[in-house]
Coordinates of C-alpha atoms in Angstrom, one line a residue:
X1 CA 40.3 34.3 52.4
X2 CA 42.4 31.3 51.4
X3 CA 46.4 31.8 51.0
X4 CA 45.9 31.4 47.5
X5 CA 44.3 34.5 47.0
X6 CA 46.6 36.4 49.1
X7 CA 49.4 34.6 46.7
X8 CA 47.3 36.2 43.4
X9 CA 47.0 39.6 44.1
X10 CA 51.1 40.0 45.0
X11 CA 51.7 38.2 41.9
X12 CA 49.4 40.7 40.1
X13 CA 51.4 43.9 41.6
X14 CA 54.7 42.1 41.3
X15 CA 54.2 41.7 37.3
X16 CA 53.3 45.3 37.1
X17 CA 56.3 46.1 38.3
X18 CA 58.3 44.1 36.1
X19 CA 56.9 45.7 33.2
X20 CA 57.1 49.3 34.3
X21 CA 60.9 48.6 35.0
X22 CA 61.1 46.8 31.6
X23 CA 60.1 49.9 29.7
X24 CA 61.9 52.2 31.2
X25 CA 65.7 51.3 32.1
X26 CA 68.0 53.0 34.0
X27 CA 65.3 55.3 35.3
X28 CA 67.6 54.9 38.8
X29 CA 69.5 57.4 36.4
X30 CA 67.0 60.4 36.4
X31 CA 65.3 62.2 39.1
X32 CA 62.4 63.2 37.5
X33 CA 61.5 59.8 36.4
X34 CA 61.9 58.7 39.9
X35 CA 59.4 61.0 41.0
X36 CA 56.8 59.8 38.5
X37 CA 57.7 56.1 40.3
X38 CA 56.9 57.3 43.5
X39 CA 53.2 58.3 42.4
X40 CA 52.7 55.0 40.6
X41 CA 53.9 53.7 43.9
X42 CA 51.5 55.8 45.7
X43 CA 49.1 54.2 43.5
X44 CA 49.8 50.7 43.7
X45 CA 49.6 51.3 47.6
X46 CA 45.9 52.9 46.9
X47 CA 45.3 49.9 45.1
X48 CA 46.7 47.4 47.6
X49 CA 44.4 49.2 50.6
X50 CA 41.5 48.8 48.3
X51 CA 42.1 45.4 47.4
X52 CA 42.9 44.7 51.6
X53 CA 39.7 46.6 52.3
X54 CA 37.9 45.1 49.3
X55 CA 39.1 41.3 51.1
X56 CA 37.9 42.3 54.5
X57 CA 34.7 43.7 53.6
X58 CA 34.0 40.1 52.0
X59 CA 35.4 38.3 54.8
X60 CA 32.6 40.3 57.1
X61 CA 30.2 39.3 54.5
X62 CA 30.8 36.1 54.8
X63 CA 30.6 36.1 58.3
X64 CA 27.5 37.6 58.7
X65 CA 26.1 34.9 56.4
X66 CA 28.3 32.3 58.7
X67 CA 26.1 33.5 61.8
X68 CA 22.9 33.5 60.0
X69 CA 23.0 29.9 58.9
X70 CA 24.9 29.0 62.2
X71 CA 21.5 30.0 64.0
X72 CA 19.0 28.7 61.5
X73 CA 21.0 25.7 61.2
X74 CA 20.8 25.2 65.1
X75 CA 16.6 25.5 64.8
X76 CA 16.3 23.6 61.8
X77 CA 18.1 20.5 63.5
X78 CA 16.5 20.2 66.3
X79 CA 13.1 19.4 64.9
X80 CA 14.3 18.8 61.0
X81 CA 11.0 17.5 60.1
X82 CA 8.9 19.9 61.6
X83 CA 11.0 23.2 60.2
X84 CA 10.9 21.1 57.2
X85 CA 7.2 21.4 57.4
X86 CA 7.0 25.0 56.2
X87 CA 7.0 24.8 52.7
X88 CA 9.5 28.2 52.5
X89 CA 11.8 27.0 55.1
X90 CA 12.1 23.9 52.4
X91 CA 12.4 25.4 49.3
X92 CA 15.0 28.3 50.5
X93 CA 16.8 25.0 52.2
X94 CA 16.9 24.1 48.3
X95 CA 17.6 27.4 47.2
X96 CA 20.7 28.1 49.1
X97 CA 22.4 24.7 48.8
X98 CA 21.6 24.4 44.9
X99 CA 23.1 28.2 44.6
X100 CA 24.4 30.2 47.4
X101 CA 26.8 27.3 48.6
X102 CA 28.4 27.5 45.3
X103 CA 28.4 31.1 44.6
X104 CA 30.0 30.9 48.5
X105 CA 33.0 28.7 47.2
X106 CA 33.6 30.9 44.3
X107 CA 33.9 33.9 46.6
X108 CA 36.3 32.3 48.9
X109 CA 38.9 32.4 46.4
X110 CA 41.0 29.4 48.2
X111 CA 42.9 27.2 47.4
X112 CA 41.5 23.9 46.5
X113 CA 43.5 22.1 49.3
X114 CA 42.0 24.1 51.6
X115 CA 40.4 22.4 54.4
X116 CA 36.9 23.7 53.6
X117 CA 37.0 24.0 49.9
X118 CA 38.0 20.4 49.7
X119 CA 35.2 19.4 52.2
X120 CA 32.3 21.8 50.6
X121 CA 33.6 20.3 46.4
X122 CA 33.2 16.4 47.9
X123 CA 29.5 17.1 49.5
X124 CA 28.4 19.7 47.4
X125 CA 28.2 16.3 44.8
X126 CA 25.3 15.3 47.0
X127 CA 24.1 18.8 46.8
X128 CA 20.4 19.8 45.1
X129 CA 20.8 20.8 41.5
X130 CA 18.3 23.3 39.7
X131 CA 15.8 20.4 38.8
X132 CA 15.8 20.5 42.7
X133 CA 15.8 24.3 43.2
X134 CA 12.7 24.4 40.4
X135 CA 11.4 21.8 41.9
X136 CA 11.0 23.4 45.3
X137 CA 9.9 26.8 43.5
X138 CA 6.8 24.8 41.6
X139 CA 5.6 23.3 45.4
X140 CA 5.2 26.8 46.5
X141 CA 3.1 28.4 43.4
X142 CA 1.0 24.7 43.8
X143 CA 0.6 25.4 47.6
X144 CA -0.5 29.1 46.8
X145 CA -3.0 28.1 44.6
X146 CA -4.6 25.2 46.2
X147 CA -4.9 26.9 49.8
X148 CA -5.6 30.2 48.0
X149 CA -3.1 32.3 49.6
X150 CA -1.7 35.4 48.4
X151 CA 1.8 35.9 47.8
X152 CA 2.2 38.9 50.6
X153 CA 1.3 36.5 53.6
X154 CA 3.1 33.8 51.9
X155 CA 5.9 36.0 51.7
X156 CA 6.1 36.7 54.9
X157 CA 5.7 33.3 56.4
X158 CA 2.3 33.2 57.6
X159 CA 0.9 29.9 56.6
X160 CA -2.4 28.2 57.5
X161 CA -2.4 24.8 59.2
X162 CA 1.3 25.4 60.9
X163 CA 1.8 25.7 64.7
X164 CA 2.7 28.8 66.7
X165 CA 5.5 26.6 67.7
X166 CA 7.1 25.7 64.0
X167 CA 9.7 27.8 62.7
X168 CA 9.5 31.0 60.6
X169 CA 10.6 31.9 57.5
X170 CA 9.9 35.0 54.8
X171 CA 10.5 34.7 51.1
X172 CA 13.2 38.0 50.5
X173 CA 13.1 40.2 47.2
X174 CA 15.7 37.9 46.1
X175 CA 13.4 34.3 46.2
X176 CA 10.4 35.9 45.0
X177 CA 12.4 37.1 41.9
X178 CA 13.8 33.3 41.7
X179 CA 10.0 31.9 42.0
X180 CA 8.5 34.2 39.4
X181 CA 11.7 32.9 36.6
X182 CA 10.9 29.5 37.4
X183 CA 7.2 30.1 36.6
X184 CA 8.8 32.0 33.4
X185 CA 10.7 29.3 32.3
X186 CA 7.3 27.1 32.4
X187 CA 5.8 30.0 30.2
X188 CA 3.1 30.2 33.1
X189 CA 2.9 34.4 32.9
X190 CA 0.1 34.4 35.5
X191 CA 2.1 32.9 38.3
X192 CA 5.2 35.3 36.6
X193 CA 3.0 38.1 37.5
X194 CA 2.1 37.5 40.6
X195 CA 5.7 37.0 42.4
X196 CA 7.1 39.5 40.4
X197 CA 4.9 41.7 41.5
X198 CA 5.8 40.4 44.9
X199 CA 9.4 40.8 44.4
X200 CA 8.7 44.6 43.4
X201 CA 6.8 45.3 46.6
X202 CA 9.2 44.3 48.6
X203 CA 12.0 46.1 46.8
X204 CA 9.9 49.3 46.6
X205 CA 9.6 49.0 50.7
X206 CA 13.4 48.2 51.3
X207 CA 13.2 44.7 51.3
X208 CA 13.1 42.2 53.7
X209 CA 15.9 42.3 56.1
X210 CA 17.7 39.0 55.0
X211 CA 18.7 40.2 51.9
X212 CA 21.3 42.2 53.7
X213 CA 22.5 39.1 54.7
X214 CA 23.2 36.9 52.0
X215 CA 24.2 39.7 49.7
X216 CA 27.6 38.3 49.7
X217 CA 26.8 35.7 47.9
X218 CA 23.8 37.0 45.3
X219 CA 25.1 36.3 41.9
X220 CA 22.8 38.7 40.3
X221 CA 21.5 41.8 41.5
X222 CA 17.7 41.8 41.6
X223 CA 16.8 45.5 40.5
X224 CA 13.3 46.9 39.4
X225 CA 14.4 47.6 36.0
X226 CA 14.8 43.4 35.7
X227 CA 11.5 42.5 37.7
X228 CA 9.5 45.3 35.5
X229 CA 10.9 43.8 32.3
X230 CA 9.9 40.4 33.3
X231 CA 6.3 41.9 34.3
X232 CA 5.5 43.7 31.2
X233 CA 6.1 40.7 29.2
X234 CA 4.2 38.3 31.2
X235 CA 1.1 40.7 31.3
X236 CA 1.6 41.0 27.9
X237 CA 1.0 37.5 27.0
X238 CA -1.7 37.5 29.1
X239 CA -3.1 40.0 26.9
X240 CA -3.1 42.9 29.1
X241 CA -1.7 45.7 26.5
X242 CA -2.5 48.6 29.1
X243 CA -0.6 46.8 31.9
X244 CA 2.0 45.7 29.8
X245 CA 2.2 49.5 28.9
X246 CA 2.2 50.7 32.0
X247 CA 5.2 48.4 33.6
X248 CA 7.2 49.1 30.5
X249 CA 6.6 53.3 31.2
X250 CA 7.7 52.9 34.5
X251 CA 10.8 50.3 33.4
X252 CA 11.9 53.7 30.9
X253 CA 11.6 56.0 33.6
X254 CA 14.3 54.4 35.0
X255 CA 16.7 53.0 32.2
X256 CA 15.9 56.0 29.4
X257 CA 18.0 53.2 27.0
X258 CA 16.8 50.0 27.8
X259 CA 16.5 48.5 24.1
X260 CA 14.0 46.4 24.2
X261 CA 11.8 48.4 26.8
X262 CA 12.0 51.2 24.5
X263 CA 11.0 48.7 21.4
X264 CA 8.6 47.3 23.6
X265 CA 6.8 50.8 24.0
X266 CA 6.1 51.5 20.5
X267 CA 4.8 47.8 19.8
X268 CA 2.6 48.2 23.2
X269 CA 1.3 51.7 22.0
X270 CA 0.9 50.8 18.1
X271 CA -1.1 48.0 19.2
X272 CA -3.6 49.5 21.8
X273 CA -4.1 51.6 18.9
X274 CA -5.4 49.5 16.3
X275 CA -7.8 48.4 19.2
X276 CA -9.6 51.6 20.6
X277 CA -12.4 52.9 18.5
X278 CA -11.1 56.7 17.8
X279 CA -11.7 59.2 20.6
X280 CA -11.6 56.2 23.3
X281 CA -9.9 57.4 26.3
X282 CA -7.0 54.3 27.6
X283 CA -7.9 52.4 30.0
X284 CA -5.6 51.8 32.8
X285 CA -4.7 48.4 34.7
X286 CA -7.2 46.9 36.5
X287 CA -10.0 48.5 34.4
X288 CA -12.1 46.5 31.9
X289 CA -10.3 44.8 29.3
X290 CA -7.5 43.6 31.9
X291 CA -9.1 40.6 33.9
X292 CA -6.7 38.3 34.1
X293 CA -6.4 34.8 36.0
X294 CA -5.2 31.3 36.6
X295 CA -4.8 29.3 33.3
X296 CA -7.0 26.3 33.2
X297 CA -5.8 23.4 34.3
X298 CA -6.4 19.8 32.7
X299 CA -7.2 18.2 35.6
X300 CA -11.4 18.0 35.6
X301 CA -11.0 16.7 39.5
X302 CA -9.3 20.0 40.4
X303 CA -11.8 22.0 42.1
X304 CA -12.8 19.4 44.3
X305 CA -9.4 18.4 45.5
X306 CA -8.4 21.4 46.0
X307 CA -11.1 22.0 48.4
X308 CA -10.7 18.8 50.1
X309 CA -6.9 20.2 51.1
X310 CA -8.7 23.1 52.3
X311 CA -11.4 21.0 54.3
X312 CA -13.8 22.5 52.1
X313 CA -15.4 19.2 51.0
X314 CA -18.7 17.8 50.6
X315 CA -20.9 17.7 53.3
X316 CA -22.9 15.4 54.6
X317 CA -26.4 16.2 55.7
X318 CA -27.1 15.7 59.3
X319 CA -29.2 12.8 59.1
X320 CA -26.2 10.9 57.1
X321 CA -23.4 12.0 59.4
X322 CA -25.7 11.0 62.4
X323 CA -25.2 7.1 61.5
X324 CA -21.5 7.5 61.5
X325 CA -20.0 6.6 64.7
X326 CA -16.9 5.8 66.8
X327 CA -16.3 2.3 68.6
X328 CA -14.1 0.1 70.2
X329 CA -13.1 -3.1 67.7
X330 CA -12.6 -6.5 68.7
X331 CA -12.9 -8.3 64.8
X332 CA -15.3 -10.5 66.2
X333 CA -13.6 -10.9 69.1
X334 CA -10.2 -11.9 67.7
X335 CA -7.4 -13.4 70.1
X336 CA -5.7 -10.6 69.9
X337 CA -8.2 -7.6 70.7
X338 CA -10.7 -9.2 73.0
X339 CA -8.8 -7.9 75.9
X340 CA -7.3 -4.2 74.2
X341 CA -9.5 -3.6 71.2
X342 CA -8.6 -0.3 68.6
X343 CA -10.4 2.9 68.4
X344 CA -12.7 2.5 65.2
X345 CA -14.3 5.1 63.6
X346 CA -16.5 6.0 60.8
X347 CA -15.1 8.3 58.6
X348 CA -16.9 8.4 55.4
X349 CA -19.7 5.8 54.4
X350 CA -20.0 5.7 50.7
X351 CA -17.0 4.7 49.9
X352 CA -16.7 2.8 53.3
X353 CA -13.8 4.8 55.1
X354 CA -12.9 3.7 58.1
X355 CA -10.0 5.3 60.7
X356 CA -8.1 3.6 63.5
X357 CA -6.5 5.5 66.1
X358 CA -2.6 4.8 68.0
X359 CA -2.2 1.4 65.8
X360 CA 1.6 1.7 65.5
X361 CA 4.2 2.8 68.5
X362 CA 6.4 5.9 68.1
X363 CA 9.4 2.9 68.4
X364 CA 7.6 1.1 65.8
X365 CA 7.1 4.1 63.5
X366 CA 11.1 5.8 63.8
X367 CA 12.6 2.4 62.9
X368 CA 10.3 2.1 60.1
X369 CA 11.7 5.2 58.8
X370 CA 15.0 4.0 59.6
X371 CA 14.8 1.1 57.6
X372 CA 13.1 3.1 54.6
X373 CA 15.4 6.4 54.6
X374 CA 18.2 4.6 52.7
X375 CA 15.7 3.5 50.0
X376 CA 13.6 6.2 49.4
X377 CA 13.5 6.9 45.5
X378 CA 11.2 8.8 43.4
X379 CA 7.9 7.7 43.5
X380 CA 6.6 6.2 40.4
X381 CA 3.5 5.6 38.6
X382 CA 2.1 3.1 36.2
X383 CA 1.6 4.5 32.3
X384 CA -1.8 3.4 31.5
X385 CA -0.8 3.0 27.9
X386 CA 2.6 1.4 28.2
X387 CA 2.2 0.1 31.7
X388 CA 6.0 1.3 32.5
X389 CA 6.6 2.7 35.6
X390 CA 8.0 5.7 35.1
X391 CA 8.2 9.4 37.2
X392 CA 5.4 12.0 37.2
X393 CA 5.0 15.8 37.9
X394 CA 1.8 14.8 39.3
X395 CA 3.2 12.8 42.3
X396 CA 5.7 14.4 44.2
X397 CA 7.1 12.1 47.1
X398 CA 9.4 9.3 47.1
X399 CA 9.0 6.1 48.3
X400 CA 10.5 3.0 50.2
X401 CA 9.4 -0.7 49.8
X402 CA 9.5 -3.1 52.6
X403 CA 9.2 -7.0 53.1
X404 CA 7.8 -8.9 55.6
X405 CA 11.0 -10.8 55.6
X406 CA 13.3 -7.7 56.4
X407 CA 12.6 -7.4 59.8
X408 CA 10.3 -7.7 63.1
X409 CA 8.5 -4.4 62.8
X410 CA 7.6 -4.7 59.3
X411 CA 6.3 -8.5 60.2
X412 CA 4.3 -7.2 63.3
X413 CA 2.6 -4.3 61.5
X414 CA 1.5 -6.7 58.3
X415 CA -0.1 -9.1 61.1
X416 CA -2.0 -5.8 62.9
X417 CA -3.4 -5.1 59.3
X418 CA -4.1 -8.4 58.9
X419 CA -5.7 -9.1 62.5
X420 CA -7.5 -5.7 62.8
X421 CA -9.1 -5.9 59.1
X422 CA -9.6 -9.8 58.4
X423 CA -7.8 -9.2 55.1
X424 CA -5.4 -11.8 53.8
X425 CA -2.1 -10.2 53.8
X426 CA -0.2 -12.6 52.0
X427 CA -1.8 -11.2 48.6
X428 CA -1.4 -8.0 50.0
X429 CA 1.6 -6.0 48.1
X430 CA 4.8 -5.1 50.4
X431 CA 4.5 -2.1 53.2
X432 CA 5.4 1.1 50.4
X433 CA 6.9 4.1 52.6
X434 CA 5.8 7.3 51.1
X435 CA 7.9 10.6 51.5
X436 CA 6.4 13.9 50.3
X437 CA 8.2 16.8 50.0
X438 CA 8.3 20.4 50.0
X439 CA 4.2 20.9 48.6
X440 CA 4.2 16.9 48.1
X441 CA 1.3 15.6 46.8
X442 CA 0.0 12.7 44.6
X443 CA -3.5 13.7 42.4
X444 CA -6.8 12.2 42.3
X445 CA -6.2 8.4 41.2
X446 CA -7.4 4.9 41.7
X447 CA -5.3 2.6 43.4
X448 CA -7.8 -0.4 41.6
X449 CA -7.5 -1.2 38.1
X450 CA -10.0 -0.2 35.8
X451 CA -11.4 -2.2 32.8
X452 CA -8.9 -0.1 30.3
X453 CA -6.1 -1.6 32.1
X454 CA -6.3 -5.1 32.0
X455 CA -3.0 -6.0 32.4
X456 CA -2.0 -3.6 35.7
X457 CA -0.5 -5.6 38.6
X458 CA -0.2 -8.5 36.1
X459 CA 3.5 -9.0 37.5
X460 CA 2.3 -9.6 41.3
X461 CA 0.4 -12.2 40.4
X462 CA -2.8 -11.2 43.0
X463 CA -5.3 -10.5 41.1
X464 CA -7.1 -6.5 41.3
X465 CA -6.9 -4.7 44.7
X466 CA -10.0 -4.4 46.7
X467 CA -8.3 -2.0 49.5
X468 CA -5.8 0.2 50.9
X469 CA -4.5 0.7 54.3
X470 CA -2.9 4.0 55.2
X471 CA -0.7 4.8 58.5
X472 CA -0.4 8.5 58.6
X473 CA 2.7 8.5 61.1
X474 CA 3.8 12.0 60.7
X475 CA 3.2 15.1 58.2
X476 CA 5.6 13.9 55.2
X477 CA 5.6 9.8 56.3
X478 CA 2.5 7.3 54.9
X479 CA 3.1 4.2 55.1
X480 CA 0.9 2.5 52.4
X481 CA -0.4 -1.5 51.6
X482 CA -2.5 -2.8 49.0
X483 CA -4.7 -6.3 49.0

């Protein structure tokens, strides 16, 4: 609590003084109005305790949530890449500096010189905004759909594909509620019903214990009768009248008035009766006429790349995976790898995929990044009508370019590419450091231009591509050149 706010509430109790004493002079002159001064003193020192109690119990709030974020900070920094790496730990890293941090500065109450407030205005301009915070929230629905998880072991943390060893974290009433308005706000009632139902759960079973925590700083409450009233709406426009009807039942039984509910109820009940045949007994949620499911998506490569992220590919048959092998490579007994060729091996034949192993140093790989941090923008594709770069939901990363020119490293790995795969790099485009985010990903694509898009990569001045070279250096880095 800042000395401003201290400052405020005397100067609120001072001016009711005033007054009091301005309508009622001489009052020094009567007992008996003395004695009705002594209770509105009494009063005003009621008041004051509750506002001194009132102040403390914040301060302790706020302290609590100190120590939290004190600890998690502690594990978060000292792997940030790999706590990073757990799609909630992300998007609540979003969450709490595109929200709490400011709902934390209005509760302080300082003054604006104050040491801290004037540190948290100047940084909080580099702070996520809700684009960010929505952001986040759509890379956690994407990641529950593609790895078919369900919200309850999301929820909690447990993830496929992470380490014992990486950090956990569980999505509270509070985040759940958050994720489910974001998928509102997209009209996409599906993924609506599924975290709000989620956020309901949890709130029926006490919560997770975290909300406790950052209570302090919730701006709004999170209560069933909201997270029903979001439910019975999104089943609704999924067409489920008898779910609909059922959330908005148990939405009344708790708020008798609730307006719309109660509107809601005889619009839900006229219309389920203009659909039963007379004498039909209601059906109840979950029973036929109430299948409900993912909305279609436009994407006719869908299927199969989602199962690819889930190592759920096509096979090859044993006979065809038999001819694939793994070598040592020499190029033809280049210069350089006649003494120390790379680990080849065969990864896919048709297309010809082909992996090397330990081709760039940790050194070489951290000063890359280095050199590409400052950079990183949001990665951008080319329109295949216009052909503007410009952003897309489709791609979410950003992404560093890098000249031969710029320094040693980037030089050294342009000549490995070059050495290990006899391509020409000069024609090759500039090393493109790729960044993906929370539930990054970039859709199916070609990287070649096709025959409706005669004029792609007409600015480089290299003709088509005929290949791509990844290095996978971590989980979120790919460093990417075309030739």
């Amino acid at each position: 609590m800042g000395l401003f706010g201290v400052t405020y509430g005397w100067m609120l109790i001072f001016i009711l003084l005033f007054s009091s004493s301005s309508a009622h002079s001489d009052v020094f002159t009567s007992i008996g109005q003395m004695t009705d001064l002594l209770f509105v003193e009494k009063d005003l020192v009621s008041s004051l305790k509750d506002y001194i109690r009132a102040e403390e119990s914040k301060l302790e709030q706020i302290k609590k949530w100190a120590d939290r974020l004190d600890i998690l900070s502690a594990v978060a920094t000292e792997d940030p890449e790999a706590f990073l790496g757990h799609p909630v730990n992300a998007f609540k890293l979003m969450k709490r500096l595109n929200t709490e941090w400011g709902e934390l500065e209005s509760l302080v109450l300082s003054d604006t010189s104050h040491a801290f407030i004037s540190n948290l205005t100047i940084r909080r301009q580099h702070f996520p905004n809700d684009e960010d915070q929505s952001g986040a929230a759509k890379a956690l629905t994407r990641l529950l759909d593609t790895y078919r998880l369900d919200t309850d072991s999301f929820s909690s943390g447990e993830l496929p594909g992470l380490s014992q060893s990486s950090p956990r974290s569980s999505l509270s009433v509070s985040d759940c509620f958050d994720l489910g308005k974001v998928a509102y706000s997209e009209a996409d009632y599906y993924h609506t019903e599924l975290w709000m139902t989620q956020a309901l759960k949890q709130l029926d079973a006490g919560g997770p214990g975290e909300d406790q925590a950052s209570v302090a700083v919730d701006a709004v409450a999170v209560d069933a009768v909201t997270i029903l009233d979001y439910l019975s709406f999104s089943v609704y426009q999924q067409g489920a009248l008898e779910a609909a009807l059922d959330f908005t039942r148990r939405l009344l039984a708790l708020d008798p008035v609730h307006q719309r509910a109660n509107g809601n109820l005889k619009y839900f009940e006229f219309q389920l009766a203009k659909r039963r045949p007379a004498g039909e007994r209601g059906v109840r949620p979950g029973e036929k006429g109430e299948t409900r499911g993912r909305p279609a998506d436009y994407l006719p490569e869908r299927k199969q790349y989602e199962q690819l992220c889930r190592g759920e590919g096509i096979r090859m048959t044993p006979r065809r995976q038999s001819r694939l092998f793994c070598r040592y490579y020499d190029n033809n007994r280049h210069p350089m790898y006649v003494i120390g060729p790379v680990k080849q091996e065969d990864e896919w034949d048709r297309p010809l995929i082909l992996r090397y192993h330990d081709i760039v140093s940790d050194t070489e790989i951290e000063r890359v990044k280095e050199l590409a941090k400052p950079r990183l923008r949001r990665a951008t594709i080319s329109n295949p009508v216009t052909g503007v770069l410009e952003p897309a939901h489709y791609r979410i990363s950003k992404s560093a370019w890098l000249g031969a020119f710029e320094h040693p490293v980037v030089d050294r790995i342009n000549q490995r590419i070059e050495d290990i795969t006899g391509l020409d790099v000069s024609t090759a485009e500039e090393l493109q450091v790729a960044n993906y985010g929370v539930g990054g990903q970039y859709e199916p694509h070609f990287d070649f231009r096709r025959k409706d898009e005669p004029d792609a990569f007409e600015e480089l001045g290299t003709g088509n591509r005929i290949a791509t070279w990844l290095l996978y250096v971590s989980n979120h880095y790919v460093i990417i050149t075309s030739s």
